[in-house]
mmCIF file of C-alpha atoms in Angstrom:
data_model
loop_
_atom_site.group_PDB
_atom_site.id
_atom_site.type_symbol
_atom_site.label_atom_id
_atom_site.label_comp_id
_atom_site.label_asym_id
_atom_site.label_seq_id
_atom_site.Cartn_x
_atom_site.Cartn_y
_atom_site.Cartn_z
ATOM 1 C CA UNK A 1 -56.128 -54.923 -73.214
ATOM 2 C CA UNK A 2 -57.240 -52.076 -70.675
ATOM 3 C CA UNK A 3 -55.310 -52.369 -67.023
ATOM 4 C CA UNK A 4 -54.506 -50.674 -64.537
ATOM 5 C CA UNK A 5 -50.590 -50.319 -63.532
ATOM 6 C CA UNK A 6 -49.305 -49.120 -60.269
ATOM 7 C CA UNK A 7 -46.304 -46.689 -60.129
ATOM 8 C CA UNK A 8 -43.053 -48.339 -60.741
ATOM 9 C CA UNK A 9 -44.198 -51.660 -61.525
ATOM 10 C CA UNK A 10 -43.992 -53.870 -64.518
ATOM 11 C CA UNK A 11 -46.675 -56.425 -66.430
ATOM 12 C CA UNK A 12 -45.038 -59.058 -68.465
ATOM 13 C CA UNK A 13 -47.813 -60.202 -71.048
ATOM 14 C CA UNK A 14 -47.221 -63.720 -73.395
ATOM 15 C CA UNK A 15 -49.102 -63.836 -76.964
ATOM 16 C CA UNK A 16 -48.323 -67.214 -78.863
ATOM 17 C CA UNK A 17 -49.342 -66.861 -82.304
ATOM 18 C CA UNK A 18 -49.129 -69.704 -84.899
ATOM 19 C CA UNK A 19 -47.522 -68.855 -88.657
ATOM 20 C CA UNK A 20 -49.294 -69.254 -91.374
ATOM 21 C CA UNK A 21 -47.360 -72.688 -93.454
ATOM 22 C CA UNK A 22 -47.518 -70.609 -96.484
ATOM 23 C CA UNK A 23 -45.698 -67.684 -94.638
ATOM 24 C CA UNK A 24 -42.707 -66.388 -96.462
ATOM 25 C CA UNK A 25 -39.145 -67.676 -95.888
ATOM 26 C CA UNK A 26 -36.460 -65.069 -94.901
ATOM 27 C CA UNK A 27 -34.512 -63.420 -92.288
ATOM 28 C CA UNK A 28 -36.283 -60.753 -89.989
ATOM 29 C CA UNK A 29 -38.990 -60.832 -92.581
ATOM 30 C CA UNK A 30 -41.896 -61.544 -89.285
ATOM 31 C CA UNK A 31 -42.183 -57.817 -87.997
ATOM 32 C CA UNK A 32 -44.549 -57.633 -84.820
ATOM 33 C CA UNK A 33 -45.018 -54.114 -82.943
ATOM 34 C CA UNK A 34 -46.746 -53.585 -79.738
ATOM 35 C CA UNK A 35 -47.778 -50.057 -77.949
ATOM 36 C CA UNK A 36 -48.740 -49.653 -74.807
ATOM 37 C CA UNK A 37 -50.347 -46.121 -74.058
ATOM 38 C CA UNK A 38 -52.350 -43.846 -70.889
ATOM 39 C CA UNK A 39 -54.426 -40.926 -70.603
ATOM 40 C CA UNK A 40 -51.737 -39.909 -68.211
ATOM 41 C CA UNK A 41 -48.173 -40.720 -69.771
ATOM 42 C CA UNK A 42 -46.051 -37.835 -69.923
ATOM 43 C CA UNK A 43 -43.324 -39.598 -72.014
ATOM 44 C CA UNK A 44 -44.917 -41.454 -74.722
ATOM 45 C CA UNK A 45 -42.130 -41.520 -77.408
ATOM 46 C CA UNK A 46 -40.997 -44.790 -75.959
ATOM 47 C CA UNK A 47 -44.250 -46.377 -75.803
ATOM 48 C CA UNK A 48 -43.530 -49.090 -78.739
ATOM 49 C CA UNK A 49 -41.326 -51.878 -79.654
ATOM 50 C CA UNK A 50 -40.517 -53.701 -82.660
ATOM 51 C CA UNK A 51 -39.500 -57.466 -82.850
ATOM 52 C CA UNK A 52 -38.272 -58.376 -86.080
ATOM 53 C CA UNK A 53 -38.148 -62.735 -86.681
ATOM 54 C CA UNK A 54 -36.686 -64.536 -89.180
ATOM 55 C CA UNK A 55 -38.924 -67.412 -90.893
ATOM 56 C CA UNK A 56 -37.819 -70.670 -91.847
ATOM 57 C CA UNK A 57 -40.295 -73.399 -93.841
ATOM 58 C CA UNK A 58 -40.136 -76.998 -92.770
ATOM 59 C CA UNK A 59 -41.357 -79.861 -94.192
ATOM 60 C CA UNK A 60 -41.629 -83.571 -93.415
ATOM 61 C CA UNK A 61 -41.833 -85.664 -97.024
ATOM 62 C CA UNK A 62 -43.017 -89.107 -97.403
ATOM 63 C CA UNK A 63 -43.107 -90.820 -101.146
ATOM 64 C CA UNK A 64 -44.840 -93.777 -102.381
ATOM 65 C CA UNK A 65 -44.900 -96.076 -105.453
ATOM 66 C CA UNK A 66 -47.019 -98.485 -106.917
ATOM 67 C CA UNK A 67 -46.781 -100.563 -110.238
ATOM 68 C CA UNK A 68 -49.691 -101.234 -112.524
ATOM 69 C CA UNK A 69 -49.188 -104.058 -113.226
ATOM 70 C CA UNK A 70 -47.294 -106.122 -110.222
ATOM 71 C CA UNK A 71 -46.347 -108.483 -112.990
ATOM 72 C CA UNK A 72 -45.854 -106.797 -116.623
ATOM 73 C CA UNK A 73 -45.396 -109.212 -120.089
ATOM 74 C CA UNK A 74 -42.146 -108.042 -121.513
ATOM 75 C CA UNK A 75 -42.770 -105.392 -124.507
ATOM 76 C CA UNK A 76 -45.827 -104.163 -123.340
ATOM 77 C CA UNK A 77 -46.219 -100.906 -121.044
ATOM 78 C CA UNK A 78 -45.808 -100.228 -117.091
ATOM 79 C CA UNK A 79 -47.336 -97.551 -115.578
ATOM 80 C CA UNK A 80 -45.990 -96.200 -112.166
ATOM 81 C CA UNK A 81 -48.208 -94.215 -109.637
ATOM 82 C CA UNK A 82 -46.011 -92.180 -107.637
ATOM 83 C CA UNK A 83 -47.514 -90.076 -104.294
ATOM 84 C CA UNK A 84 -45.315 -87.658 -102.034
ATOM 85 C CA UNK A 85 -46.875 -85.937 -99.283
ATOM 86 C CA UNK A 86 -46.147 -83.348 -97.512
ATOM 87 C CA UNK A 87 -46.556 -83.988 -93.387
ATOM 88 C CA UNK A 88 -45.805 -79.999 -93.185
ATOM 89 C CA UNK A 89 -45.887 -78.161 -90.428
ATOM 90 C CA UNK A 90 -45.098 -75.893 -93.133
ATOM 91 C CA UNK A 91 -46.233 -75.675 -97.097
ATOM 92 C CA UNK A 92 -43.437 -77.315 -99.239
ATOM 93 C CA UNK A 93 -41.474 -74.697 -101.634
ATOM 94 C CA UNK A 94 -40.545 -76.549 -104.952
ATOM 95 C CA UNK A 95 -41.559 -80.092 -104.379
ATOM 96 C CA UNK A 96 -39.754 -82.001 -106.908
ATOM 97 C CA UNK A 97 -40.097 -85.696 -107.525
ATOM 98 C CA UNK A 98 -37.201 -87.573 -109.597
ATOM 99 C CA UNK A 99 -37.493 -90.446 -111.330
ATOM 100 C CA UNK A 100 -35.799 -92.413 -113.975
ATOM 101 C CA UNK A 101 -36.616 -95.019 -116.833
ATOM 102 C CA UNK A 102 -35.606 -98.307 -115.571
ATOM 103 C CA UNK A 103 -32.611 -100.782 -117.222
ATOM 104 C CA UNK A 104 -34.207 -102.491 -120.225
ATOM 105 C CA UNK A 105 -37.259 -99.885 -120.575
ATOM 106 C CA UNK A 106 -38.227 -96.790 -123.006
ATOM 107 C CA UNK A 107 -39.941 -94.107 -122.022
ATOM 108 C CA UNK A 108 -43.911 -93.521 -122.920
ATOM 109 C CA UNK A 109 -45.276 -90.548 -121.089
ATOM 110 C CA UNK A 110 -45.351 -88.395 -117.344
ATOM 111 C CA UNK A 111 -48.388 -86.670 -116.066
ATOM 112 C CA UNK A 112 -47.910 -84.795 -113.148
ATOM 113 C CA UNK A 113 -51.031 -83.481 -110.966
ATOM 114 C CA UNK A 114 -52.454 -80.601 -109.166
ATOM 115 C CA UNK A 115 -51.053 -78.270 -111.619
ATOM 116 C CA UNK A 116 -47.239 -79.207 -111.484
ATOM 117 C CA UNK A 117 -45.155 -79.708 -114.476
ATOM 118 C CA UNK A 118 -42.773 -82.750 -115.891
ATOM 119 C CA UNK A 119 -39.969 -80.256 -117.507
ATOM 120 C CA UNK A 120 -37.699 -82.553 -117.784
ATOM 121 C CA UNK A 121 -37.963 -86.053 -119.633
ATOM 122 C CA UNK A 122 -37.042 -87.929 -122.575
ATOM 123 C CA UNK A 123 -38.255 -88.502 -126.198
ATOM 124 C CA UNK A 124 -41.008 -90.837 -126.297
ATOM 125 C CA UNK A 125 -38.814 -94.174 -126.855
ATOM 126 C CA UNK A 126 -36.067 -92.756 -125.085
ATOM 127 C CA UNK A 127 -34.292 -93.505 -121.440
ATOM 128 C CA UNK A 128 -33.143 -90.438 -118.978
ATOM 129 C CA UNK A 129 -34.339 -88.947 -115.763
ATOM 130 C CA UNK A 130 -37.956 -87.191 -115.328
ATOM 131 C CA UNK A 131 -38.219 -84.523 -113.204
ATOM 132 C CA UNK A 132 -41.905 -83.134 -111.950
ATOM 133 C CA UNK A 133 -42.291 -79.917 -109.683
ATOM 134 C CA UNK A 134 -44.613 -78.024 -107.916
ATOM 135 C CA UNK A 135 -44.156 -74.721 -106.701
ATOM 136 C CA UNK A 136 -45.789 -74.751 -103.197
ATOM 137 C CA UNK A 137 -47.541 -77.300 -101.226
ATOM 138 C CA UNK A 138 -49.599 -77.247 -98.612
ATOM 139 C CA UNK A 139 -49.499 -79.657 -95.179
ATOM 140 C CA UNK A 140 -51.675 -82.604 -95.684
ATOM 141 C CA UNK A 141 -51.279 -82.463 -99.703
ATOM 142 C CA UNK A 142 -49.925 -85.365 -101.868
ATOM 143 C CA UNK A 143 -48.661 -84.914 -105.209
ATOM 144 C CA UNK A 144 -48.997 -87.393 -107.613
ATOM 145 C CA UNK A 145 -46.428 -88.617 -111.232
ATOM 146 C CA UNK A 146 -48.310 -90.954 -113.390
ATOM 147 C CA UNK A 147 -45.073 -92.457 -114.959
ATOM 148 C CA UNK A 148 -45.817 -94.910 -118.019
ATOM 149 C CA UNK A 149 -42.476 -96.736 -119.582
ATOM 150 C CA UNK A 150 -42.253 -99.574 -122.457
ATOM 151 C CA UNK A 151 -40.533 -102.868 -121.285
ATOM 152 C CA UNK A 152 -38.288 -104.294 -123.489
ATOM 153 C CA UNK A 153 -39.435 -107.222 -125.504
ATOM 154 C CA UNK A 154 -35.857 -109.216 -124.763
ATOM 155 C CA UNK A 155 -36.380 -108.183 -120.725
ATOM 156 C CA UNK A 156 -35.555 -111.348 -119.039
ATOM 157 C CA UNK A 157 -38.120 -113.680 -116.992
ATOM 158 C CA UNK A 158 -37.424 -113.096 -113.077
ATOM 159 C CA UNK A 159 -39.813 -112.689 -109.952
ATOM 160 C CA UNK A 160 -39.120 -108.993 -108.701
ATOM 161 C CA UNK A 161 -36.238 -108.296 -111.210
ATOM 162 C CA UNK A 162 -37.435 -104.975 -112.793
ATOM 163 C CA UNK A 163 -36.637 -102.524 -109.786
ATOM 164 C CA UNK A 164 -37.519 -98.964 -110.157
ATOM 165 C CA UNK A 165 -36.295 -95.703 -107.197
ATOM 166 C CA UNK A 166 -38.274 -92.145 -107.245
ATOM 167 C CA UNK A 167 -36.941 -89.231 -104.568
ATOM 168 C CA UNK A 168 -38.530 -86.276 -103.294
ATOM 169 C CA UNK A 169 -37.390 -83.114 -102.225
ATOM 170 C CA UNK A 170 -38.111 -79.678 -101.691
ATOM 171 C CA UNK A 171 -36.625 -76.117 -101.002
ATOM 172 C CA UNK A 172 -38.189 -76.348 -97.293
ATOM 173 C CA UNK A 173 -35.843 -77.609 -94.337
ATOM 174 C CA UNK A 174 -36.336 -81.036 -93.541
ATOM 175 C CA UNK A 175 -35.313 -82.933 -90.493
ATOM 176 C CA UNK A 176 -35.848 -86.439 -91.188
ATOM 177 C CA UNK A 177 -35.124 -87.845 -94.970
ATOM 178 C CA UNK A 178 -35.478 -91.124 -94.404
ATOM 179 C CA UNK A 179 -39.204 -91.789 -96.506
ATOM 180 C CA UNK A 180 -37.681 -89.301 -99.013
ATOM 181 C CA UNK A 181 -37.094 -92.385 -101.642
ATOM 182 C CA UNK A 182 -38.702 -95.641 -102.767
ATOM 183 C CA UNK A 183 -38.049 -98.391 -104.683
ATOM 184 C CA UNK A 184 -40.271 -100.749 -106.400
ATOM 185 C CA UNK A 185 -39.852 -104.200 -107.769
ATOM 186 C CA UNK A 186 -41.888 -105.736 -110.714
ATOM 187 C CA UNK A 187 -41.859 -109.504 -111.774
ATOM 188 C CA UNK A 188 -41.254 -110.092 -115.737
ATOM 189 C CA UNK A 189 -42.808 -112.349 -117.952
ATOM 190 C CA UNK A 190 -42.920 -113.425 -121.847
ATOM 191 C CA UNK A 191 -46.156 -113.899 -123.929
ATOM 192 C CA UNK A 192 -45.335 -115.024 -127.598
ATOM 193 C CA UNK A 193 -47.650 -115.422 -130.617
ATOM 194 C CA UNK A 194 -46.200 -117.482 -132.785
ATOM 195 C CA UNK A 195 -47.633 -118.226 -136.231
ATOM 196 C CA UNK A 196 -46.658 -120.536 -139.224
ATOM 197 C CA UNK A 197 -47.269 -120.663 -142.992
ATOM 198 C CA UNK A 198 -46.428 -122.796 -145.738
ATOM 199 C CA UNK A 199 -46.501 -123.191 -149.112
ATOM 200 C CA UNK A 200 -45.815 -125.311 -152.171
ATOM 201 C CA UNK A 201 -43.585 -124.076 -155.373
ATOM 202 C CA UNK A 202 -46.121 -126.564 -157.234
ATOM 203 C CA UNK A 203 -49.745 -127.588 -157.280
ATOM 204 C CA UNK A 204 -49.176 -130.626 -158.857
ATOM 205 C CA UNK A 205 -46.178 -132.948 -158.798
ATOM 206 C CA UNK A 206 -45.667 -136.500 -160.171
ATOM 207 C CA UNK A 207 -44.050 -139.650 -158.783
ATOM 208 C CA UNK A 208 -40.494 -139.320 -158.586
ATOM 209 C CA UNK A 209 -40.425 -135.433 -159.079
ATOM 210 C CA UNK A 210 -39.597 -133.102 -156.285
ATOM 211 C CA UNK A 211 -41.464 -130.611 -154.208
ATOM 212 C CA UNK A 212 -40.313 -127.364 -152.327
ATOM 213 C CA UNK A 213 -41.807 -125.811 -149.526
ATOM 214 C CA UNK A 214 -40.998 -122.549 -148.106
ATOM 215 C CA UNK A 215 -41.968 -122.474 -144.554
ATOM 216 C CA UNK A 216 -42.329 -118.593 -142.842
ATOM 217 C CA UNK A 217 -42.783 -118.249 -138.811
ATOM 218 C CA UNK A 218 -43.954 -115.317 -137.095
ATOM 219 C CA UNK A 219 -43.589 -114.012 -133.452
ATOM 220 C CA UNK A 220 -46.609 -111.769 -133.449
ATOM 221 C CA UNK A 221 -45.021 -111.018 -129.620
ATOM 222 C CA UNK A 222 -45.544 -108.603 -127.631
ATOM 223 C CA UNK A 223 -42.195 -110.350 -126.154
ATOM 224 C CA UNK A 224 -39.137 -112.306 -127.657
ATOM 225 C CA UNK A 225 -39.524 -115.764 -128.202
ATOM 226 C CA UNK A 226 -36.792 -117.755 -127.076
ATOM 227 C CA UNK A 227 -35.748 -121.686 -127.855
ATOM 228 C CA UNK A 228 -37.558 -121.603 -131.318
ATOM 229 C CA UNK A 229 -38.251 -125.272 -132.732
ATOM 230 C CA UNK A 230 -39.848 -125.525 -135.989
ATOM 231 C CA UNK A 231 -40.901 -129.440 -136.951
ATOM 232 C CA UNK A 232 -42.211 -130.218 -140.202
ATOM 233 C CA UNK A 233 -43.172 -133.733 -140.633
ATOM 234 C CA UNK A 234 -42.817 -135.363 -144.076
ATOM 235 C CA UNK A 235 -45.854 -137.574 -145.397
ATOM 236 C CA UNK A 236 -45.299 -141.311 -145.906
ATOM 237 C CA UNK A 237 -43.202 -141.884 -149.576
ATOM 238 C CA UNK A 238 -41.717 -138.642 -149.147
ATOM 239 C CA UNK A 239 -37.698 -138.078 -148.452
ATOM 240 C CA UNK A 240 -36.129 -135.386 -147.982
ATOM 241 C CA UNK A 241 -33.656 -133.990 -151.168
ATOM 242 C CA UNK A 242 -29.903 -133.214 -149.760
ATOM 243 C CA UNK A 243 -28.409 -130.122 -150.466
ATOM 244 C CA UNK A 244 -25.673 -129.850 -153.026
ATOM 245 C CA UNK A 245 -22.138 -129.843 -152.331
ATOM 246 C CA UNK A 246 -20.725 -126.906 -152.318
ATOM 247 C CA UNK A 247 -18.696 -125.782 -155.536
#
């Protein structure tokens, strides 16, 4: 900026410049210089400063979680959508979103988005934590865990009794943590498939000869069938032979 400056006079001038939200974190990293020159200066080794700044990242994090489906048949699969945004004002170093297989549930699969990674997790059929990261994210950005888990087949019946809590964090400061966790709550119930069979140890048998049957029931599931009754009912002349006594 050209001006002109009487003698012994001063010009205070404000710039306000905004950071980048990728910038990177660190003390007196910022450095900003300014020079201030003339045709006529007879001094001008102290015509610059320096201002060194330190930068700090902060982040405002808000997760979500939804179920697929809001009411899942015990031993078949779940499948959790979980979303954490980033409100910024700055990018988000290390987003990480935790999560772990609920009580009475095996673990199927994690998919994480937008290039981030699921290092952490169990065996397919096992239980533990699962951890997905991201190493920087930008204001305005949600990341997204596709988390897919095996209920039980012995999960009890309930209305919202399968409950479920994923966190987020991240590297950057972050003033208010209260959205940083969610918890979701499924309803449980039991589809059977029951099936029976029966057969005769004879083709053929005579009056006042006996007959065995061997009756075999299936639960084709997906869930455990509870409160099994099998009836078999006898046709008319037919008695039932007692067992032995023992010895």
């Amino acid at each position: 900026r050209d001006m002109s400056m009487e003698a012994n006079s001063s010009i205070e001038y404000i710039a306000t410049c905004t950071i980048k939200p990728g910038a990177t974190a660190g003390e007196e990293i910022l450095s900003n210089t300014v020079t201030a020159y003339s045709a006529f200066d007879s001094t001008p080794d102290g015509n610059s400063a320096t201002q060194l700044t330190g930068v700090a990242r902060q982040s405002e994090l808000t997760i979500r979680k939804a179920d697929n489906p809001a009411t899942v048949v015990a031993g078949e699969n779940l499948v959790y959508t979980i979303g954490a945004l980033n409100s910024g004002p700055s990018n988000a170093a290390n987003l990480t979103i935790t999560d772990a297989t609920p009580a009475m549930t095996t673990f199927v699969s994690a998919v994480a988005d937008g290039g981030g990674s699921c290092p952490t997790q169990p065996a397919v059929g096992g239980t533990g934590d699962v951890i997905c990261t991201w190493a920087d994210t930008a204001p305005s950005i949600t990341r997204l865990v596709t988390l897919t888990v095996k209920v039980d087949p012995d999960h009890p019946v309930g209305d919202d009794n399968l409950s479920n809590t994923a966190s987020v964090t991240s590297d950057s400061r972050e003033i208010n943590q209260r959205d940083n966790s969610v918890t979701r709550l499924t309803s449980v119930i039991r589809v059977s498939d029951l099936s029976v069979e029966k057969e005769a140890d004879v083709e053929l048998v005579v009056p006042g000869g006996q007959i065995k049957y061997t009756l075999s029931v299936t639960n084709g599931g997906p869930s455990d069938a509870e409160n099994v009754v099998i009836k078999d009912t006898l046709p008319e002349g037919m008695t039932v032979v007692p067992p032995l006594p023992a010895g």
